[in-house]
PDB file of C-alpha atoms in Angstrom:
ATOM      1  CA  MET A   1      24.841 170.664  24.395  1.00 53.00           C
ATOM      2  CA  SER A   2      27.459 169.567  26.941  1.00 59.00           C
ATOM      3  CA  ILE A   3      28.311 171.014  29.844  1.00 56.00           C
ATOM      4  CA  THR A   4      31.364 172.683  30.616  1.00 57.00           C
ATOM      5  CA  ALA A   5      33.039 174.219  33.637  1.00 58.00           C
ATOM      6  CA  ALA A   6      32.298 177.568  32.326  1.00 62.00           C
ATOM      7  CA  MET A   7      28.617 176.512  31.941  1.00 65.00           C
ATOM      8  CA  PRO A   8      26.987 177.848  35.124  1.00 67.00           C
ATOM      9  CA  THR A   9      25.086 174.973  36.973  1.00 67.00           C
ATOM     10  CA  ALA A  10      21.760 175.224  38.940  1.00 64.00           C
ATOM     11  CA  LYS A  11      22.267 176.256  42.934  1.00 68.00           C
ATOM     12  CA  LYS A  12      21.048 174.972  45.811  1.00 69.00           C
ATOM     13  CA  ARG A  13      16.858 176.369  46.346  1.00 59.00           C
ATOM     14  CA  PRO A  14      17.033 179.104  49.479  1.00 59.00           C
ATOM     15  CA  ARG A  15      14.523 178.684  51.660  1.00 59.00           C
ATOM     16  CA  ARG A  16      13.734 182.309  52.120  1.00 59.00           C
ATOM     17  CA  THR A  17      14.206 185.056  49.665  1.00 60.00           C
ATOM     18  CA  ARG A  18      14.471 189.067  50.477  1.00 65.00           C
ATOM     19  CA  THR A  19      12.999 190.107  46.421  1.00 70.00           C
ATOM     20  CA  LYS A  20      10.505 192.212  46.007  1.00 77.00           C
ATOM     21  CA  ARG A  21      10.155 190.876  42.840  1.00 81.00           C
ATOM     22  CA  VAL A  22       6.391 189.234  41.778  1.00 84.00           C
ATOM     23  CA  SER A  23       5.732 187.096  38.379  1.00 84.00           C
ATOM     24  CA  HIS A  24       3.531 188.415  35.929  1.00 87.00           C
ATOM     25  CA  LEU A  25       1.633 185.045  36.134  1.00 89.00           C
ATOM     26  CA  PRO A  26      -1.303 184.238  37.630  1.00 90.00           C
ATOM     27  CA  ALA A  27      -1.619 183.433  41.557  1.00 89.00           C
ATOM     28  CA  ILE A  28      -1.503 179.756  42.129  1.00 89.00           C
ATOM     29  CA  LYS A  29      -4.239 178.874  44.020  1.00 91.00           C
ATOM     30  CA  LEU A  30      -3.624 175.655  46.325  1.00 88.00           C
ATOM     31  CA  SER A  31      -7.161 174.585  45.870  1.00 88.00           C
ATOM     32  CA  ARG A  32      -6.736 173.791  42.521  1.00 90.00           C
ATOM     33  CA  LEU A  33      -3.618 171.910  42.602  1.00 89.00           C
ATOM     34  CA  LEU A  34      -3.858 167.859  43.619  1.00 90.00           C
ATOM     35  CA  PRO A  35      -3.190 167.490  47.601  1.00 89.00           C
ATOM     36  CA  SER A  36      -0.189 164.823  46.734  1.00 89.00           C
ATOM     37  CA  HIS A  37       1.309 168.248  45.208  1.00 90.00           C
ATOM     38  CA  ILE A  38       1.004 170.131  48.175  1.00 90.00           C
ATOM     39  CA  ASP A  39       3.203 169.657  51.805  1.00 90.00           C
ATOM     40  CA  LEU A  40       1.544 171.508  54.710  1.00 87.00           C
ATOM     41  CA  HIS A  41       3.019 169.114  57.240  1.00 86.00           C
ATOM     42  CA  ASP A  42       5.320 171.724  58.509  1.00 86.00           C
ATOM     43  CA  PRO A  43       3.056 175.130  57.977  1.00 82.00           C
ATOM     44  CA  LEU A  44       5.917 177.294  58.550  1.00 84.00           C
ATOM     45  CA  LYS A  45       8.064 175.478  55.667  1.00 87.00           C
ATOM     46  CA  PRO A  46       5.313 174.388  53.150  1.00 90.00           C
ATOM     47  CA  SER A  47       6.239 173.114  49.406  1.00 90.00           C
ATOM     48  CA  VAL A  48       4.736 172.610  46.615  1.00 92.00           C
ATOM     49  CA  VAL A  49       5.147 171.175  42.814  1.00 91.00           C
ATOM     50  CA  CYS A  50       6.183 173.935  40.178  1.00 89.00           C
ATOM     51  CA  ALA A  51       3.128 173.751  37.404  1.00 85.00           C
ATOM     52  CA  ASP A  52       5.959 174.870  34.807  1.00 84.00           C
ATOM     53  CA  CYS A  53       9.036 172.673  35.845  1.00 85.00           C
ATOM     54  CA  GLU A  54       7.259 170.360  37.939  1.00 85.00           C
ATOM     55  CA  THR A  55       9.610 170.196  40.778  1.00 86.00           C
ATOM     56  CA  TRP A  56       9.069 170.608  44.425  1.00 89.00           C
ATOM     57  CA  VAL A  57       9.444 174.151  45.450  1.00 88.00           C
ATOM     58  CA  PRO A  58       9.427 175.979  48.729  1.00 89.00           C
ATOM     59  CA  ILE A  59       6.731 179.111  49.603  1.00 87.00           C
ATOM     60  CA  THR A  60       8.326 182.029  51.353  1.00 85.00           C
ATOM     61  CA  GLY A  61       7.073 184.906  53.094  1.00 82.00           C
ATOM     62  CA  MET A  62       4.873 182.441  55.521  1.00 80.00           C
ATOM     63  CA  GLN A  63       4.920 185.511  58.036  1.00 79.00           C
ATOM     64  CA  SER A  64       4.625 188.381  55.723  1.00 80.00           C
ATOM     65  CA  LYS A  65       2.304 189.501  53.703  1.00 83.00           C
ATOM     66  CA  THR A  66       2.654 188.005  50.562  1.00 85.00           C
ATOM     67  CA  GLN A  67       3.680 184.257  49.752  1.00 86.00           C
ATOM     68  CA  LYS A  68       5.340 183.407  46.842  1.00 88.00           C
ATOM     69  CA  LEU A  69       7.570 180.365  45.226  1.00 87.00           C
ATOM     70  CA  VAL A  70      10.953 180.409  46.003  1.00 85.00           C
ATOM     71  CA  PRO A  71      13.685 181.657  42.700  1.00 84.00           C
ATOM     72  CA  HIS A  72      14.704 178.293  41.334  1.00 82.00           C
ATOM     73  CA  HIS A  73      16.106 176.763  37.913  1.00 78.00           C
ATOM     74  CA  THR A  74      14.496 174.116  36.154  1.00 77.00           C
ATOM     75  CA  GLY A  75      16.895 171.616  36.428  1.00 71.00           C
ATOM     76  CA  ARG A  76      18.919 170.074  39.268  1.00 70.00           C
ATOM     77  CA  ALA A  77      20.839 171.527  41.640  1.00 66.00           C
ATOM     78  CA  ASP A  78      24.094 171.159  40.583  1.00 68.00           C
ATOM     79  CA  VAL A  79      23.585 169.213  37.727  1.00 71.00           C
ATOM     80  CA  ALA A  80      21.778 170.678  35.290  1.00 65.00           C
ATOM     81  CA  ALA A  81      21.558 174.223  33.304  1.00 71.00           C
ATOM     82  CA  ALA A  82      21.414 177.353  35.078  1.00 71.00           C
ATOM     83  CA  ILE A  83      17.593 178.265  33.363  1.00 80.00           C
ATOM     84  CA  ARG A  84      15.263 180.323  35.683  1.00 83.00           C
ATOM     85  CA  CYS A  85      11.896 178.742  35.856  1.00 85.00           C
ATOM     86  CA  ARG A  86       9.103 181.123  34.572  1.00 86.00           C
ATOM     87  CA  SER A  87       7.147 180.364  37.955  1.00 83.00           C
ATOM     88  CA  SER A  88       9.800 181.830  40.188  1.00 86.00           C
ATOM     89  CA  ASN A  89       8.092 184.083  42.463  1.00 87.00           C
ATOM     90  CA  ARG A  90       4.698 183.393  41.837  1.00 89.00           C
ATOM     91  CA  LEU A  91       1.912 184.560  44.457  1.00 90.00           C
ATOM     92  CA  VAL A  92       0.291 181.582  45.976  1.00 90.00           C
ATOM     93  CA  GLU A  93      -3.036 181.981  47.194  1.00 89.00           C
ATOM     94  CA  TRP A  94      -4.051 180.509  50.560  1.00 86.00           C
ATOM     95  CA  ASP A  95      -7.650 179.308  49.471  1.00 88.00           C
ATOM     96  CA  LEU A  96      -7.058 175.716  51.537  1.00 86.00           C
ATOM     97  CA  THR A  97      -6.476 175.485  55.045  1.00 87.00           C
ATOM     98  CA  ILE A  98      -4.735 172.789  56.609  1.00 87.00           C
ATOM     99  CA  PRO A  99      -7.374 170.760  58.168  1.00 90.00           C
ATOM    100  CA  GLU A 100      -8.745 170.906  54.394  1.00 91.00           C
ATOM    101  CA  TRP A 101      -5.695 169.958  52.869  1.00 89.00           C
ATOM    102  CA  HIS A 102      -4.985 167.218  54.972  1.00 90.00           C
ATOM    103  CA  LYS A 103      -8.946 165.594  54.807  1.00 92.00           C
ATOM    104  CA  ALA A 104      -8.149 166.089  50.685  1.00 90.00           C
ATOM    105  CA  LEU A 105      -4.996 164.253  51.079  1.00 89.00           C
ATOM    106  CA  THR A 106      -6.632 161.488  53.078  1.00 90.00           C
ATOM    107  CA  ASP A 107      -9.812 161.086  50.391  1.00 89.00           C
ATOM    108  CA  ALA A 108      -6.894 160.915  47.755  1.00 87.00           C
ATOM    109  CA  ILE A 109      -5.237 158.159  49.623  1.00 86.00           C
ATOM    110  CA  LYS A 110      -8.008 156.145  50.481  1.00 86.00           C
ATOM    111  CA  GLU A 111      -8.801 156.206  46.625  1.00 84.00           C
ATOM    112  CA  ALA A 112      -5.621 155.397  45.560  1.00 80.00           C
ATOM    113  CA  ALA A 113      -5.268 152.323  47.598  1.00 78.00           C
ATOM    114  CA  SER A 114      -8.750 150.976  46.538  1.00 77.00           C
ATOM    115  CA  ARG A 115      -7.335 150.992  42.934  1.00 75.00           C
ATOM    116  CA  THR A 116      -4.349 149.272  43.707  1.00 65.00           C
ATOM    117  CA  ALA A 117      -4.035 145.673  42.093  1.00 71.00           C
ATOM    118  CA  THR A 118      -4.525 142.893  44.959  1.00 72.00           C
ATOM    119  CA  ILE A 119      -1.796 140.123  45.022  1.00 77.00           C
ATOM    120  CA  VAL A 120      -1.694 137.847  41.631  1.00 76.00           C
ATOM    121  CA  LEU A 121      -1.665 134.103  43.019  1.00 73.00           C
ATOM    122  CA  PRO A 122       0.452 132.272  40.920  1.00 75.00           C
ATOM    123  CA  LYS A 123      -1.270 129.862  38.453  1.00 73.00           C
ATOM    124  CA  ALA A 124      -1.200 125.723  40.052  1.00 74.00           C
ATOM    125  CA  PHE A 125       1.101 123.761  38.218  1.00 74.00           C
ATOM    126  CA  SER A 126      -0.228 120.332  36.613  1.00 80.00           C
ATOM    127  CA  PRO A 127       2.606 117.496  36.615  1.00 82.00           C
ATOM    128  CA  ALA A 128       1.912 118.041  32.655  1.00 83.00           C
ATOM    129  CA  THR A 129       2.914 121.890  32.411  1.00 82.00           C
ATOM    130  CA  ASP A 130       5.592 121.174  34.565  1.00 81.00           C
ATOM    131  CA  GLN A 131       7.114 118.764  32.578  1.00 82.00           C
ATOM    132  CA  THR A 132       6.544 120.403  29.379  1.00 82.00           C
ATOM    133  CA  LEU A 133       8.159 123.217  30.925  1.00 81.00           C
ATOM    134  CA  ARG A 134      11.616 121.752  32.180  1.00 83.00           C
ATOM    135  CA  ALA A 135      11.688 119.985  28.386  1.00 81.00           C
ATOM    136  CA  ARG A 136      11.772 123.369  27.275  1.00 80.00           C
ATOM    137  CA  ALA A 137      13.926 124.637  29.198  1.00 81.00           C
ATOM    138  CA  GLN A 138      16.812 121.520  28.303  1.00 81.00           C
ATOM    139  CA  ARG A 139      16.154 121.559  25.024  1.00 81.00           C
ATOM    140  CA  THR A 140      19.584 122.660  22.965  1.00 84.00           C
ATOM    141  CA  PRO A 141      19.595 123.344  19.307  1.00 84.00           C
ATOM    142  CA  ALA A 142      21.697 120.114  18.728  1.00 84.00           C
ATOM    143  CA  GLY A 143      18.450 118.418  20.194  1.00 82.00           C
ATOM    144  CA  ARG A 144      15.990 120.420  17.968  1.00 82.00           C
ATOM    145  CA  LEU A 145      17.534 119.190  14.644  1.00 87.00           C
ATOM    146  CA  ALA A 146      17.940 115.441  16.153  1.00 87.00           C
ATOM    147  CA  ASP A 147      14.316 115.805  16.143  1.00 84.00           C
ATOM    148  CA  TRP A 148      13.570 117.438  13.001  1.00 87.00           C
ATOM    149  CA  THR A 149      15.710 114.878  11.097  1.00 91.00           C
ATOM    150  CA  THR A 150      13.229 112.125  12.512  1.00 92.00           C
ATOM    151  CA  VAL A 151      10.251 113.599  11.708  1.00 92.00           C
ATOM    152  CA  LEU A 152      11.479 114.761   8.377  1.00 93.00           C
ATOM    153  CA  PRO A 153      11.101 111.560   6.413  1.00 93.00           C
ATOM    154  CA  GLY A 154       7.404 111.404   8.008  1.00 93.00           C
ATOM    155  CA  VAL A 155       7.321 115.079   6.184  1.00 91.00           C
ATOM    156  CA  ALA A 156       8.116 113.793   2.972  1.00 91.00           C
ATOM    157  CA  ALA A 157       6.314 111.142   2.636  1.00 91.00           C
ATOM    158  CA  THR A 158       3.136 113.145   3.342  1.00 90.00           C
ATOM    159  CA  ASP A 159       4.214 115.591   0.916  1.00 88.00           C
ATOM    160  CA  ALA A 160       4.585 112.640  -1.989  1.00 87.00           C
ATOM    161  CA  HIS A 161       0.790 111.099  -1.079  1.00 86.00           C
ATOM    162  CA  ARG A 162      -0.416 114.464  -1.576  1.00 83.00           C
ATOM    163  CA  GLN A 163       0.976 114.816  -5.066  1.00 79.00           C
ATOM    164  CA  VAL A 164      -0.711 111.344  -5.934  1.00 78.00           C
ATOM    165  CA  VAL A 165      -3.945 111.597  -8.243  1.00 71.00           C
ATOM    166  CA  PRO A 166      -6.506 109.202  -6.944  1.00 71.00           C
ATOM    167  CA  ALA A 167      -7.576 106.454  -9.221  1.00 73.00           C
ATOM    168  CA  GLY A 168     -11.217 106.554 -10.570  1.00 71.00           C
ATOM    169  CA  ASP A 169     -13.605 108.004 -13.048  1.00 67.00           C
ATOM    170  CA  ALA A 170     -13.020 112.331 -12.868  1.00 63.00           C
ATOM    171  CA  PRO A 171     -16.233 114.213 -12.787  1.00 61.00           C
ATOM    172  CA  THR A 172     -17.331 115.189 -15.853  1.00 66.00           C
ATOM    173  CA  GLN A 173     -19.298 118.535 -15.512  1.00 70.00           C
ATOM    174  CA  SER A 174     -15.882 120.285 -13.529  1.00 69.00           C
ATOM    175  CA  PRO A 175     -13.096 121.641 -15.531  1.00 68.00           C
ATOM    176  CA  THR A 176      -9.942 119.166 -15.457  1.00 69.00           C
ATOM    177  CA  VAL A 177      -7.378 120.150 -12.618  1.00 66.00           C
ATOM    178  CA  PRO A 178      -3.964 121.290 -14.420  1.00 66.00           C
ATOM    179  CA  LEU A 179      -1.583 118.743 -12.914  1.00 65.00           C
ATOM    180  CA  ASP A 180       1.487 120.712 -13.859  1.00 67.00           C
ATOM    181  CA  LYS A 181       0.984 123.342 -11.376  1.00 61.00           C
ATOM    182  CA  LEU A 182       0.797 121.133  -8.177  1.00 56.00           C
ATOM    183  CA  LYS A 183       4.142 120.769  -8.102  1.00 55.00           C
ATOM    184  CA  ILE A 184       5.605 121.467  -5.280  1.00 61.00           C
ATOM    185  CA  GLY A 185       9.264 122.832  -4.308  1.00 55.00           C
ATOM    186  CA  HIS A 186       9.160 124.996  -7.783  1.00 49.00           C
TER     187      HIS A 186
END
């Protein structure tokens, strides 16, 4: 479906909302989220990754009794269609302190750093390998055709030599070989 001027687009997400509505979904527990999906660097402006639409969403009401996700759309602001995410106004349960989050985040960073690949060293080239690679790079279709025409007489001679029946006595116990089926190029 194409977007026209009459269709509403997602709006910029506000930091504070003054609605008393609360989502019917269960509260989000911060301890169950990945540490990399939580941003508590500024405790008065925290944000988390929404579990439904996978976008960063601010948490509102930090100085009030109830903290919840800001009402937000599933798409990017001013680009996508204005479809309200079902996790809008969802309560946030603070079962994780900022030092605990920071420790979990540093542990996750250390674990991820240990999994990263080391620098791949290039394979040392021998002069023969270098010569082969340079020759491949310089080959043209006309050069390949010329190479094939020089090899073609040898291939034809080998095929003719295969069709020759060896001289001498044939084995007596084995069945005869049908010579009419051995012709190549049917």
